[in-house]
Structure formats: structure tokens, C-alpha cells
Amino acid sequence: MLRIIFAAVVFWVSFSSGSNGAADDSTGSTPYLLQMIRDDVVHQELHLDKAQQEQVHAAIGEVDPRWWVSRILPAEQQTIEIQQLTQTLRNRLTTILNADQQLRLLQLERQAHGTRMMLRDDAVKTLQITRSQTERLQKQFAETDAEVARIQKQLNDGVLDAKQAASEITSTQQSERQSLMQILTDEQRNKLGTFFGSSFDFSAVRRTYPRAPEFVMDGSTWLGSEASDSPTMKDLRGKVVAVYFYAFQCINCQRNFPHYIAWHADLADDGLVVIGIQRPETSAEADIKAVTAAMRKDGFRFPVLFDKASNNWNTWGNTMWPTTYLIDKDGFIRRWWQGEMNWQGTPGEQQMRETIEGLLAE
């Protein structure tokens, strides 16, 4: 049991950067509860009935708009916002889940924190971790972080390839877990099984981002013959949606246009909907006639929302042109890409297309 609990390395998507990062966190700034509670496998693990699932989705709908835009806040403000939203959601969940479900959810949160859970107040209190043990744990975690940072630098510098780096990080984490077991007493180790509960496979969790914001029509106009029905995110449930923010004179945006056009041509019949959101950067891009003319010139055969007042830009917490978002059939954001997808040889378009195909197959 001990080996299973501490051998499971949980990787979550870093909400602020969009890249993968280890789940260990002692500051409370990583939104584990916000991330995990929206996924079907977690609902199954908690044995939620249909009514509870609907209530959970309503609860996350209340916090998602603020959580989504919190990713662009300064780190200190983001931490405060995440803590507040987590507490708000936790309070709502206590009215939805029974006692056993609440306990299991707490165990899942503890597992998501990984070894760094040992520094949190409830672990210290339950396991009666002493100040001396805390200092030894902090020292061990600092050594692990420094070693992982060294390996990451070697990976970035080309000294190690991805496989070598992963192997060395795994070895470092194994050493950390062995040291942790040596720091804890026999009595403390015996309590771990109850404290963490049975091991849960977090690799099966697919949804860790909020539902996509609804399109804001105040100060916005749908363009193109395909936009005659004024699509809404709610109406698009059951479809995979690719939303991209652009400005038609932006050269980096223009280099992504062929990808969007190809996705629409190749995958629309399979259930993909491509939608552009043109948020002006220049005075020309604020002219609806110029935007419409550019659409025709660039060959867009899908809806474009002219976001003249920037209300959609702000609601999505967007920060740069171009940015591309992929949304699954239940309306959850699953991946996003900032900038040119094939920048300097990066196979971004291929990766995004593979994600789209995977979402279509779900």
C-alpha cells in the first residue's frame, strides 16, 4: 500500500502555462479540486448518481468563469483567487455529496498533492509529524526540486533526451520516497493507508479545465453565411469545437489560417466545428467591412465572431493573437495553443489535429 501511494506520480496540466507539471504542491496554489471534480472517472469513483452529477456541474459552472481568467493574474493574486474558488466549490460540494463521498474526495485531493501533502496541516495533525520531521521533509523536497531543475535544464540544453530525462526524474522521485519512509515512524507509516485511501489512477482523468465561456454578443457580430444561426456553446454540445482568436493583419495569425481551413475541410463531416473570433488590434481590423472582406480573401467557410468591443477576448482571458482552443463534446476546454502552431519547426498543428481526432473519437 505504501509503495502504491507514493510511487504514483501524478501529472496535472499547469493552469497558468498550459504545460505539464508535477502535482507536488505545498502552497495551496494548484487547483486540484477544481481540476478533478469535473471528470467522469472521478464521478464514478465517488459513485455519484445522475442528480448529483448535474448538481456538481452546476456548482463548477458557478466558479469556472472566474477560475478560467485567473490564469492571467499575477502569481500572488492567482493563488488567492484559486484558494477562494476552491473553498467556494468545497462548500457547495458539502451540500451535494454524502459523508462517504466527501471523505473519498478528500483522499483523492491528498493523493493529487503527492509527497508534498506531508507538509500540509491535516497531514501534520493526523500523522503527528514533528517539527524535526517537517524540517527533514522540507530539506528532502528542496533537494529533489533542485535535482529535477538540473535535469530539466539538461533536457532544455539538449544534454539529455526526453527518455533519459524522464528516467532520471523517476529515479530522483524514487529516492525521495525512500527517504520519506525513513523519516516517518512505523506508527505514522501505518496510518498512511487510511489517510490517503486506496490508490486512484489519475492518468485516466481527462478533463481538468473549465467549460468554455459562452459567446458574448454585446459589442459582437457574427459574420459569414455559416453564422446565420448564431451558434452558442450550449447548442454546440455533442460537437468538438476549435475556437481561435485572431486579427486578420497579424502575420502570426495568417500562418495558422491554413490549419483552420484544413481542419474544417477534413473533419467537419466528423463533427468538428471551427469558429474564429476576430478581435481588432489595428484600426483597419476594427472595420467590419474590412474584416468581412478578409474572411472571403482568406477562404474562411465557417463562422467568425467580430469581437469589436473585446468582450469575448476578456471573458476568455485571452492575452495574445493567435490563440487556439479545443473544446470537447461536453463543452470543456481540453487544450489550447498560443502563437503559431508550427513555429520554428514545432509540430504543433499535428499535435492539435491529433487531439481533435481523439476528442472526436470519444
Tab-separated table of N, CA, C and O in Angstrom, residues 128-169:
chain	number	residue	atom	x	y	z
A	128	GLN	N	0.709	13.302	13.150
A	128	GLN	CA	1.511	13.824	14.266
A	128	GLN	C	2.983	13.976	13.867
A	128	GLN	O	3.895	13.499	14.543
A	129	ILE	N	3.172	14.647	12.756
A	129	ILE	CA	4.526	14.901	12.248
A	129	ILE	C	5.173	15.995	13.098
A	129	ILE	O	4.592	17.062	13.307
A	130	THR	N	6.356	15.733	13.575
A	130	THR	CA	7.048	16.663	14.462
A	130	THR	C	7.729	17.773	13.678
A	130	THR	O	7.900	17.689	12.455
A	131	ARG	N	8.135	18.817	14.390
A	131	ARG	CA	8.839	19.915	13.737
A	131	ARG	C	10.149	19.424	13.131
A	131	ARG	O	10.525	19.836	12.038
A	132	SER	N	10.829	18.537	13.834
A	132	SER	CA	12.078	17.995	13.311
A	132	SER	C	11.836	17.226	12.017
A	132	SER	O	12.596	17.355	11.045
A	133	GLN	N	10.775	16.421	11.981
A	133	GLN	CA	10.442	15.682	10.764
A	133	GLN	C	10.084	16.637	9.626
A	133	GLN	O	10.469	16.426	8.478
A	134	THR	N	9.337	17.694	9.951
A	134	THR	CA	8.969	18.684	8.934
A	134	THR	C	10.214	19.309	8.321
A	134	THR	O	10.288	19.470	7.088
A	135	GLU	N	11.178	19.644	9.137
A	135	GLU	CA	12.413	20.241	8.631
A	135	GLU	C	13.159	19.261	7.732
A	135	GLU	O	13.699	19.644	6.683
A	136	ARG	N	13.187	17.988	8.114
A	136	ARG	CA	13.853	16.982	7.284
A	136	ARG	C	13.111	16.788	5.962
A	136	ARG	O	13.734	16.633	4.903
A	137	LEU	N	11.767	16.806	6.018
A	137	LEU	CA	10.983	16.687	4.794
A	137	LEU	C	11.228	17.873	3.870
A	137	LEU	O	11.408	17.711	2.657
A	138	GLN	N	11.226	19.077	4.433
A	138	GLN	CA	11.461	20.279	3.629
A	138	GLN	C	12.838	20.224	2.962
A	138	GLN	O	12.981	20.585	1.784
A	139	LYS	N	13.834	19.752	3.701
A	139	LYS	CA	15.169	19.633	3.131
A	139	LYS	C	15.186	18.620	1.991
A	139	LYS	O	15.784	18.875	0.929
A	140	GLN	N	14.519	17.482	2.192
A	140	GLN	CA	14.480	16.456	1.151
A	140	GLN	C	13.769	16.957	-0.095
A	140	GLN	O	14.219	16.753	-1.228
A	141	PHE	N	12.634	17.641	0.092
A	141	PHE	CA	11.879	18.156	-1.050
A	141	PHE	C	12.680	19.214	-1.806
A	141	PHE	O	12.629	19.275	-3.036
A	142	ALA	N	13.422	20.040	-1.072
A	142	ALA	CA	14.251	21.061	-1.716
A	142	ALA	C	15.342	20.409	-2.555
A	142	ALA	O	15.649	20.867	-3.670
A	143	GLU	N	15.923	19.342	-2.047
A	143	GLU	CA	16.962	18.624	-2.799
A	143	GLU	C	16.369	17.996	-4.055
A	143	GLU	O	16.990	18.035	-5.132
A	144	THR	N	15.170	17.430	-3.932
A	144	THR	CA	14.501	16.851	-5.096
A	144	THR	C	14.215	17.920	-6.139
A	144	THR	O	14.462	17.722	-7.337
A	145	ASP	N	13.686	19.067	-5.704
A	145	ASP	CA	13.363	20.148	-6.629
A	145	ASP	C	14.603	20.633	-7.362
A	145	ASP	O	14.568	20.903	-8.570
A	146	ALA	N	15.707	20.742	-6.636
A	146	ALA	CA	16.951	21.203	-7.258
A	146	ALA	C	17.447	20.200	-8.294
A	146	ALA	O	17.910	20.575	-9.375
A	147	GLU	N	17.318	18.910	-7.976
A	147	GLU	CA	17.769	17.881	-8.910
A	147	GLU	C	16.883	17.833	-10.148
A	147	GLU	O	17.381	17.708	-11.288
A	148	VAL	N	15.572	17.945	-9.955
A	148	VAL	CA	14.661	17.957	-11.096
A	148	VAL	C	14.915	19.177	-11.969
A	148	VAL	O	14.892	19.095	-13.207
A	149	ALA	N	15.194	20.334	-11.353
A	149	ALA	CA	15.502	21.545	-12.115
A	149	ALA	C	16.776	21.354	-12.933
A	149	ALA	O	16.871	21.804	-14.081
A	150	ARG	N	17.765	20.660	-12.351
A	150	ARG	CA	19.012	20.383	-13.076
A	150	ARG	C	18.745	19.494	-14.283
A	150	ARG	O	19.244	19.751	-15.392
A	151	ILE	N	17.933	18.460	-14.082
A	151	ILE	CA	17.604	17.550	-15.179
A	151	ILE	C	16.828	18.289	-16.262
A	151	ILE	O	17.078	18.108	-17.462
A	152	GLN	N	15.884	19.134	-15.851
A	152	GLN	CA	15.099	19.901	-16.810
A	152	GLN	C	15.987	20.814	-17.643
A	152	GLN	O	15.803	20.964	-18.855
A	153	LYS	N	16.985	21.426	-16.996
A	153	LYS	CA	17.914	22.308	-17.723
A	153	LYS	C	18.718	21.510	-18.739
A	153	LYS	O	18.936	21.952	-19.872
A	154	GLN	N	19.158	20.325	-18.342
A	154	GLN	CA	19.905	19.483	-19.280
A	154	GLN	C	19.033	19.061	-20.456
A	154	GLN	O	19.522	18.962	-21.588
A	155	LEU	N	17.753	18.826	-20.181
A	155	LEU	CA	16.827	18.496	-21.267
A	155	LEU	C	16.693	19.680	-22.213
A	155	LEU	O	16.765	19.525	-23.441
A	156	ASN	N	16.500	20.873	-21.651
A	156	ASN	CA	16.344	22.074	-22.472
A	156	ASN	C	17.608	22.397	-23.261
A	156	ASN	O	17.533	22.913	-24.380
A	157	ASP	N	18.750	22.082	-22.673
A	157	ASP	CA	20.038	22.368	-23.332
A	157	ASP	C	20.440	21.284	-24.323
A	157	ASP	O	21.461	21.411	-25.005
A	158	GLY	N	19.669	20.204	-24.403
A	158	GLY	CA	19.978	19.132	-25.340
A	158	GLY	C	20.977	18.124	-24.828
A	158	GLY	O	21.405	17.226	-25.569
A	159	VAL	N	21.370	18.236	-23.564
A	159	VAL	CA	22.315	17.277	-22.984
A	159	VAL	C	21.638	15.919	-22.798
A	159	VAL	O	22.262	14.871	-22.974
A	160	LEU	N	20.350	15.943	-22.419
A	160	LEU	CA	19.575	14.722	-22.253
A	160	LEU	C	18.403	14.727	-23.225
A	160	LEU	O	17.862	15.795	-23.542
A	161	ASP	N	18.004	13.544	-23.696
A	161	ASP	CA	16.775	13.489	-24.470
A	161	ASP	C	15.610	13.248	-23.510
A	161	ASP	O	15.803	13.055	-22.301
A	162	ALA	N	14.386	13.264	-24.014
A	162	ALA	CA	13.205	13.186	-23.161
A	162	ALA	C	13.170	11.878	-22.368
A	162	ALA	O	12.798	11.866	-21.185
A	163	LYS	N	13.570	10.778	-23.008
A	163	LYS	CA	13.538	9.481	-22.334
A	163	LYS	C	14.541	9.443	-21.188
A	163	LYS	O	14.234	8.947	-20.092
A	164	GLN	N	15.749	9.969	-21.432
A	164	GLN	CA	16.764	9.993	-20.380
A	164	GLN	C	16.326	10.880	-19.219
A	164	GLN	O	16.487	10.524	-18.051
A	165	ALA	N	15.745	12.033	-19.551
A	165	ALA	CA	15.301	12.956	-18.510
A	165	ALA	C	14.202	12.322	-17.662
A	165	ALA	O	14.220	12.416	-16.428
A	166	ALA	N	13.250	11.667	-18.322
A	166	ALA	CA	12.153	11.028	-17.591
A	166	ALA	C	12.682	9.941	-16.659
A	166	ALA	O	12.227	9.792	-15.524
A	167	SER	N	13.667	9.188	-17.139
A	167	SER	CA	14.250	8.124	-16.335
A	167	SER	C	14.954	8.685	-15.105
A	167	SER	O	14.806	8.163	-13.988
A	168	GLU	N	15.704	9.770	-15.297
A	168	GLU	CA	16.430	10.365	-14.174
A	168	GLU	C	15.477	10.995	-13.163
A	168	GLU	O	15.707	10.928	-11.956
A	169	ILE	N	14.397	11.620	-13.663
A	169	ILE	CA	13.415	12.213	-12.751
A	169	ILE	C	12.722	11.117	-11.943
A	169	ILE	O	12.510	11.257	-10.735
